[in-house]
Coordinates of C-alpha atoms in Angstrom, one line a residue:
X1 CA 9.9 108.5 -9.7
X2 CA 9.7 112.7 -9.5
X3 CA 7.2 114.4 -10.8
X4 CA 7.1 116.6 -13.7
X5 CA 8.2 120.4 -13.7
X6 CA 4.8 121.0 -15.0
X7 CA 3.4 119.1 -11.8
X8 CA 5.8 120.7 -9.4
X9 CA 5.0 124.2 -11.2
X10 CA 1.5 123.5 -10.6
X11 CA 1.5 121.8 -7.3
X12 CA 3.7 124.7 -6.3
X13 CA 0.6 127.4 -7.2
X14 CA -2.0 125.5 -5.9
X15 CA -0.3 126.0 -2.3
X16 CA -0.9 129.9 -2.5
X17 CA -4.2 129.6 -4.0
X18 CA -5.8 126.8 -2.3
X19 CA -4.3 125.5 0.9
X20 CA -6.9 123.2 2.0
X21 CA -6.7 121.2 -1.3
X22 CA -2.8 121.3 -1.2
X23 CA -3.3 120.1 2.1
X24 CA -4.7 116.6 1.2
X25 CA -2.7 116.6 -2.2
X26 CA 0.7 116.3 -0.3
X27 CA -1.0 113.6 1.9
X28 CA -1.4 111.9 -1.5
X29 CA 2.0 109.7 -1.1
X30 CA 0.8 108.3 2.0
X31 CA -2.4 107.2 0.9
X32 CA -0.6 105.7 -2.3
X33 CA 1.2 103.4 -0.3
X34 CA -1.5 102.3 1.7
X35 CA -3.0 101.5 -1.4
X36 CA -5.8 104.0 -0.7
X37 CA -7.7 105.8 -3.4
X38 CA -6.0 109.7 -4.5
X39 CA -8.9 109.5 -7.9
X40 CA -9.9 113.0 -9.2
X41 CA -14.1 112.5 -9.4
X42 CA -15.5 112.6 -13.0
X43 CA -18.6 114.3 -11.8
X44 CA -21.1 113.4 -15.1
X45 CA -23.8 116.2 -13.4
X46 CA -26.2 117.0 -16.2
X47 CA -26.1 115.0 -20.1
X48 CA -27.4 117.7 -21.8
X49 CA -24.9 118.9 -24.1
X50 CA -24.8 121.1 -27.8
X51 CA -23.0 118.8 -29.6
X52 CA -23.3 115.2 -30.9
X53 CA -20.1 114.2 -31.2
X54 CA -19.0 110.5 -32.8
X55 CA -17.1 109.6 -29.8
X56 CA -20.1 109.8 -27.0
X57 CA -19.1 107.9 -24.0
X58 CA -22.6 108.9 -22.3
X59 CA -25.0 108.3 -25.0
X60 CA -26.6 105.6 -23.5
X61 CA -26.6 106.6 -19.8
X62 CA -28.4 109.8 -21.7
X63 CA -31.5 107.2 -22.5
X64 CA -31.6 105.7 -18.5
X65 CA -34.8 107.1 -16.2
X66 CA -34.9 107.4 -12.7
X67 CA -33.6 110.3 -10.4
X68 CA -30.8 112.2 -11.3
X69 CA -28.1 114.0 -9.5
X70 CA -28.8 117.6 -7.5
X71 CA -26.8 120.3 -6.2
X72 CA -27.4 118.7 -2.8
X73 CA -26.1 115.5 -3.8
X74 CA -23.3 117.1 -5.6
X75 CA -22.8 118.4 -1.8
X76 CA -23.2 115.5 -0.2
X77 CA -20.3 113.8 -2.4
X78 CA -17.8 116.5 -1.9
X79 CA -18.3 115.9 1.7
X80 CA -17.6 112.3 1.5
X81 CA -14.9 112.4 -0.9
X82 CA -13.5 115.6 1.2
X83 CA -13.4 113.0 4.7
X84 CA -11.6 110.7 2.4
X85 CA -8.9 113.0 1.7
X86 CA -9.5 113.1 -2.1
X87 CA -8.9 116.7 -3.5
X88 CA -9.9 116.6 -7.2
X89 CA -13.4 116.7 -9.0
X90 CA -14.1 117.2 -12.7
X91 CA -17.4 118.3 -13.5
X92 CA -18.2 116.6 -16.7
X93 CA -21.7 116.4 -18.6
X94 CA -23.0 116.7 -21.3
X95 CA -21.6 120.0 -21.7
X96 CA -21.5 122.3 -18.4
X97 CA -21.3 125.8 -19.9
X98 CA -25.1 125.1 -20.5
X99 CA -25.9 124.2 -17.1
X100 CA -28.3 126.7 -15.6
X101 CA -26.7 126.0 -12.0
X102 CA -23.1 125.5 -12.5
X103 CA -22.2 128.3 -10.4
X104 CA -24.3 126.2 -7.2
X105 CA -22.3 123.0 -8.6
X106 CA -19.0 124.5 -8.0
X107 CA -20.3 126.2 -4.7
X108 CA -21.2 122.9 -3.4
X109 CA -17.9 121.0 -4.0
X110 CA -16.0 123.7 -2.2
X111 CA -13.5 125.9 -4.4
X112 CA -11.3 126.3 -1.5
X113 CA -11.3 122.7 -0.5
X114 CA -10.9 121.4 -4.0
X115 CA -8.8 121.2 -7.8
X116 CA -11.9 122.0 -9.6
X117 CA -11.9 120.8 -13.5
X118 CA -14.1 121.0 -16.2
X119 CA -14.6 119.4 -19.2
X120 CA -15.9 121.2 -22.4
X121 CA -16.4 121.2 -25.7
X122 CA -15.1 124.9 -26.1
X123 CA -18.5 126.4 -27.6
X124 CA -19.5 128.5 -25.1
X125 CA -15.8 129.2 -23.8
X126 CA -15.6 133.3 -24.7
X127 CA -13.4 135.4 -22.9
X128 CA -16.0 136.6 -20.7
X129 CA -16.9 132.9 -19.8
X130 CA -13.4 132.5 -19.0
X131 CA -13.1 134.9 -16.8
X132 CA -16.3 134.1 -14.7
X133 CA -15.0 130.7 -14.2
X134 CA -11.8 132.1 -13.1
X135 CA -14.0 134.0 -10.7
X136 CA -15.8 131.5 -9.3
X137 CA -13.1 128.6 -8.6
X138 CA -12.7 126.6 -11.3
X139 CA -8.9 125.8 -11.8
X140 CA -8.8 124.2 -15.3
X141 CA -10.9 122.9 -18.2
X142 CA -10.7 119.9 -20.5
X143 CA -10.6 121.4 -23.9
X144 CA -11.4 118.7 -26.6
X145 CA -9.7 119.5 -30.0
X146 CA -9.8 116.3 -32.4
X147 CA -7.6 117.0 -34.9
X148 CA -7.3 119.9 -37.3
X149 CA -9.8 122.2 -38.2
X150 CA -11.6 119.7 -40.7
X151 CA -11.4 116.7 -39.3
X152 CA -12.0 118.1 -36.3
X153 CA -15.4 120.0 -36.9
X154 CA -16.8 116.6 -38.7
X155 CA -15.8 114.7 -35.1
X156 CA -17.8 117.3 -33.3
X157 CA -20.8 117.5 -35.5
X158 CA -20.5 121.8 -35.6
X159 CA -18.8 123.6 -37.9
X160 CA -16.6 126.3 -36.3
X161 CA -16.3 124.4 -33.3
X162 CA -12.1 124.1 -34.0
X163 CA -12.0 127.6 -34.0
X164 CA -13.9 128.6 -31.5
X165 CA -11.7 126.1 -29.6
X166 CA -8.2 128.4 -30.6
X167 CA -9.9 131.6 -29.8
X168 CA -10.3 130.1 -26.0
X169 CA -6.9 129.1 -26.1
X170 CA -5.7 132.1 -25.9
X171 CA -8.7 133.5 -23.5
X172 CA -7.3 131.1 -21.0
X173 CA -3.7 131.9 -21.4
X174 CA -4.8 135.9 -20.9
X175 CA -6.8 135.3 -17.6
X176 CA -5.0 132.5 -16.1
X177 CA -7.5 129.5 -16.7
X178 CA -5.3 126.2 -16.8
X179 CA -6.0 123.9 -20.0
X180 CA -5.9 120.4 -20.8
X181 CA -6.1 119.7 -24.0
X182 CA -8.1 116.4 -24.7
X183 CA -7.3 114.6 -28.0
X184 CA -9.2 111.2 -29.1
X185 CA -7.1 109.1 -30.7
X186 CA -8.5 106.8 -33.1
X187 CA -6.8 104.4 -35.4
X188 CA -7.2 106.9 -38.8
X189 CA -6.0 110.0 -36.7
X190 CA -2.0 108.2 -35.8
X191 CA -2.1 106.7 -39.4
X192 CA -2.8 109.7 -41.5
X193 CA -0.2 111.4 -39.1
X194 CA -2.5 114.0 -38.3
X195 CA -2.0 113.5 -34.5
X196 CA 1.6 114.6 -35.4
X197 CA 0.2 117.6 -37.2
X198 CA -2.3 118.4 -35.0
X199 CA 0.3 118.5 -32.1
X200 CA 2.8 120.3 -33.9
X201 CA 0.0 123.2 -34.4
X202 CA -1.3 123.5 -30.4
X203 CA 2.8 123.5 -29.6
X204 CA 2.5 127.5 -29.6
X205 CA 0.4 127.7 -26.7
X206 CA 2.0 125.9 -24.5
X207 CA -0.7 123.6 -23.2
X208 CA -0.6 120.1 -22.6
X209 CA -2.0 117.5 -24.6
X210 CA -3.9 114.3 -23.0
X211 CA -4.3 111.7 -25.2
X212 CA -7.0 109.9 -25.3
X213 CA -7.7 106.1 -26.7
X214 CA -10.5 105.6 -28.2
X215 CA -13.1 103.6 -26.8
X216 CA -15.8 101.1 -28.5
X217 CA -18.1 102.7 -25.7
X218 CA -21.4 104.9 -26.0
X219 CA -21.8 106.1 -29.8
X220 CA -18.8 104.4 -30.7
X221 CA -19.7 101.2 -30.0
X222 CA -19.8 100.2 -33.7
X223 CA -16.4 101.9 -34.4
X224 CA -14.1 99.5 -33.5
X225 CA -12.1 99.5 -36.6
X226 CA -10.8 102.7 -34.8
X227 CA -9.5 101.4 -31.9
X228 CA -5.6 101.2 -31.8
X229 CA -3.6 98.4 -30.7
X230 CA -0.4 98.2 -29.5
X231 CA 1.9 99.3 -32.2
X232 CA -0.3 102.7 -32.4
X233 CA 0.2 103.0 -28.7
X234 CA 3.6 102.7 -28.6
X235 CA 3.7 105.2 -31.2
X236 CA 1.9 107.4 -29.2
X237 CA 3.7 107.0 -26.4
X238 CA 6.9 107.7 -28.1
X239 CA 5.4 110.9 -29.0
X240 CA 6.0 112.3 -24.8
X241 CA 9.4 112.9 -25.5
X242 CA 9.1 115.0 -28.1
X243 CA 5.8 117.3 -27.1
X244 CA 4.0 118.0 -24.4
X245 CA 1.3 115.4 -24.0
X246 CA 0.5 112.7 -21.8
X247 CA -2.0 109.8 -21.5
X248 CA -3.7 107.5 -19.1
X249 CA -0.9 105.1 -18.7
X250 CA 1.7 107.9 -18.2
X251 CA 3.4 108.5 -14.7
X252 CA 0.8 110.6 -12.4
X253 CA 2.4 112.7 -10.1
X254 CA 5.4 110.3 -9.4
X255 CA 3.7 107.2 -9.6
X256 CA 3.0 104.5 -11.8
X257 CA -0.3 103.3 -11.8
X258 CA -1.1 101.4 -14.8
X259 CA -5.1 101.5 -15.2
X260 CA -5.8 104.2 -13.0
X261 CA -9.2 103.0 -11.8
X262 CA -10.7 104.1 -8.6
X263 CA -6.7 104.8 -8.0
X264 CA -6.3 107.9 -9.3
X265 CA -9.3 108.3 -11.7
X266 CA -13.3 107.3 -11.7
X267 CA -16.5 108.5 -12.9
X268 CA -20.1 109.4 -11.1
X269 CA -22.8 109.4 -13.7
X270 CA -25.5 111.8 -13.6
X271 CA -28.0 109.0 -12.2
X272 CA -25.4 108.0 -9.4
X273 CA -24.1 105.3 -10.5
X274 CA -19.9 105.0 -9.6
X275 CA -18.1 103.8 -12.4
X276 CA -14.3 102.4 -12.5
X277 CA -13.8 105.0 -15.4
X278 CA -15.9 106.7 -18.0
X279 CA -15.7 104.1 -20.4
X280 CA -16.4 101.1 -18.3
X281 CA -20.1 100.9 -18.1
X282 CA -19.9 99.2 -15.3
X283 CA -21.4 100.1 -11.8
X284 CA -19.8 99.2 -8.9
X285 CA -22.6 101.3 -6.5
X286 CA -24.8 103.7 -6.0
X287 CA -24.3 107.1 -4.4
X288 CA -28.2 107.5 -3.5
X289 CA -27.8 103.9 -1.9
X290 CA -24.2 103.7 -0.4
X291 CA -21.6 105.9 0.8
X292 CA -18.6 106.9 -1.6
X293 CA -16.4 105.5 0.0
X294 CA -18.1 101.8 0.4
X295 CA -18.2 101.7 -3.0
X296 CA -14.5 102.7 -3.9
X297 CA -13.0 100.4 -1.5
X298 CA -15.4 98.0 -3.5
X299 CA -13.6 99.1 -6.3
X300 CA -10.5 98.8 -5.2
X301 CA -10.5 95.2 -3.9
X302 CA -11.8 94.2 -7.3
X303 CA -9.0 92.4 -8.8
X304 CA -8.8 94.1 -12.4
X305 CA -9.1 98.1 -10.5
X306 CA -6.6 96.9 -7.3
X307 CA -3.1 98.7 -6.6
X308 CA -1.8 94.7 -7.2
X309 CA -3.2 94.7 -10.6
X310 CA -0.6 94.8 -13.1
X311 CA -3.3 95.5 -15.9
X312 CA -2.7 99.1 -18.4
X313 CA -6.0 100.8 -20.0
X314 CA -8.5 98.2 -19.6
X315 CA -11.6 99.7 -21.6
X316 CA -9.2 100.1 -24.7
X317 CA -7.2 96.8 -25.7
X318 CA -4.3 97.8 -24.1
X319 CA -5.2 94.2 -21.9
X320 CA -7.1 91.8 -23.9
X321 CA -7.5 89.6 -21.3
X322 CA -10.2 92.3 -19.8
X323 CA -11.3 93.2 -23.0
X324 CA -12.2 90.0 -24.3
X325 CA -13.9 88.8 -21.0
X326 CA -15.5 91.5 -19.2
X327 CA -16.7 93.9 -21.7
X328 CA -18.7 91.4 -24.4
X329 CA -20.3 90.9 -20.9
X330 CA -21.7 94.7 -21.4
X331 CA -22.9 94.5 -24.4
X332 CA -25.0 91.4 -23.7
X333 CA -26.3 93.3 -20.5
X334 CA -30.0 94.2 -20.6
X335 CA -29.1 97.2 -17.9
X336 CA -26.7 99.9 -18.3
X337 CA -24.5 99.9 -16.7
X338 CA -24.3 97.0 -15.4
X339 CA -24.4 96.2 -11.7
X340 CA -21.2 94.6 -10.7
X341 CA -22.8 91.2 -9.5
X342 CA -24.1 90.7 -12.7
X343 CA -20.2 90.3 -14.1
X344 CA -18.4 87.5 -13.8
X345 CA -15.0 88.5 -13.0
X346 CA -12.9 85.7 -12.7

């Protein structure tokens, strides 16, 4: 399978720009077939954050104690996960355009030695702000827009937060930050058809659309009668031929990979704790305990997260099977997350 024109196009900048992340990125087919890990890091630095939105993934790892990540262990991981050959980190929160040191964050992953994403809320994104994070190496943000501008600001808790998101839109486009734009789909966004509306409107600038299933995770744990099932996903992914959108069960850079857990996508929370994926509370080691890369070949001998696994979005209910076993096991946990030999997997 080839990739897309917007990953060749992409791929094809990244060479001029940064070499020593093209570098590992082309080496990325190779490792795929030893069925080695090629994730991009969900970095989860710092939980505080402006908004409160309805969705949280990380409301409850925002109630743990204990130590919590530094710029030196930030370090330390880009190190590790620079040996392995991995060549993408996300820094997530929380929201990072309130972080005090996010300028020593993105030092200490390595702008020349990494794809350096961010995810936001779009607040604090001004065309100043844009331009400093062009400045100092960060390649892309994560914009999440939910909607239009009403159902949208109620999602996010903030009024004006849909426009402020627009405005950056086009800050980003001027200055030559990349976009993502994230979209949440719940069950009452595809059935009102405002997904359709919604991506209709963001067609003008361009950007691409990642689509999001909801999760019955964090603050939306009592939500489930938003969480879609498999007509709505079809739906959904009917809508890639039409616009420009994509979502975790698409083809990534050539490849199918189903659930793309500790293949091409994980999560480190703020407390160190490596995750399969952001909304699978479920840790599989500790970076203050274990090397990275223990813990992702732990990861990926694990059955459900394995290259032989022939499972789609496991937190959602793409797979019932996983859904209906190992996640009532979460919410009967008395830690969060939960340590991986607390589940019973088979």
């Amino acid at each position: 399978m080839k990739m897309t024109l917007r990953e060749e196009k992409n791929r094809g900048k990244l060479q001029d720009r940064k070499p020593l992340a093209y570098a590992k990125i082309i080496k990325h087919p190779d490792r795929i077939k030893e069925k080695k890990c090629v994730a991009l890091i969900q970095l989860q630095y710092n939980y505080t954050c402006n908004f409160k939105c309805k969705h949280c993934a990380i409301e409850r790892f925002k109630q743990q104690d204990g130590r919590l990540l530094t710029v030196a262990d930030v370090k330390k991981i880009a190190d590790q996960a620079d040996a392995m050959g991995l060549a993408s980190i996300c820094i997530s929160g929380g929201e990072p355009l309130i972080f005090p040191d996010l300028k020593q964050v993105v030092d200490a992953i390595g702008p020349q030695r990494f794809v350096i994403s961010m995810d936001t809320n779009g607040w604090l994104l001004t065309e100043e702000k844009v331009k400093w994070l062009v400045d100092i190496g960060v390649d892309r943000i994560h914009l999440s827009i939910d909607g239009l501008e009403s159902n949208h600001n109620m999602f996010r808790g903030a009024s004006g937060s849909w426009k402020k998101c627009v405005e950056a839109l086009d800050h980003c486009r001027k200055h030559g930050l990349g976009v993502i734009i994230n979209i949440v789909a719940t069950k009452s966004l595809v059935t009102s058809g405002e997904l359709v509306k919604q991506l209709d409107f963001i067609a003008q600038f361009g950007q691409h659309a990642s689509i999001i299933f909801a999760k019955a995770t964090g603050a939306f744990e009592d939500s489930k009668d938003e969480i879609l099932n498999s007509k709505d996903i079809a739906f959904i992914q009917s809508l890639h031929s039409k616009y420009n959108t994509s979502t975790h069960l698409s083809p990534n850079c050539g490849y199918e990979f189903g659930c793309m857990c500790f293949k091409r996508h994980m999560s480190i929370t703020a407390h160190g704790d490596v995750l399969p994926c952001p909304w699978i509370p479920i840790s599989m080691g500790n970076i203050f305990k274990e090397d990275l890369e223990t813990i992702i070949n732990r990861g990926l001998s694990n059955k459900w997260f394995s290259y032989d696994s022939k499972f789609s979005c496991l937190s959602g209910n793409c797979d019932m099977t996983f859904y209906k076993k190992i996640m009532p096991q979460i919410d009967k946990a008395d830690t969060y997350p939960v340590d991986w030999k607390k589940i019973k997997w088979d």
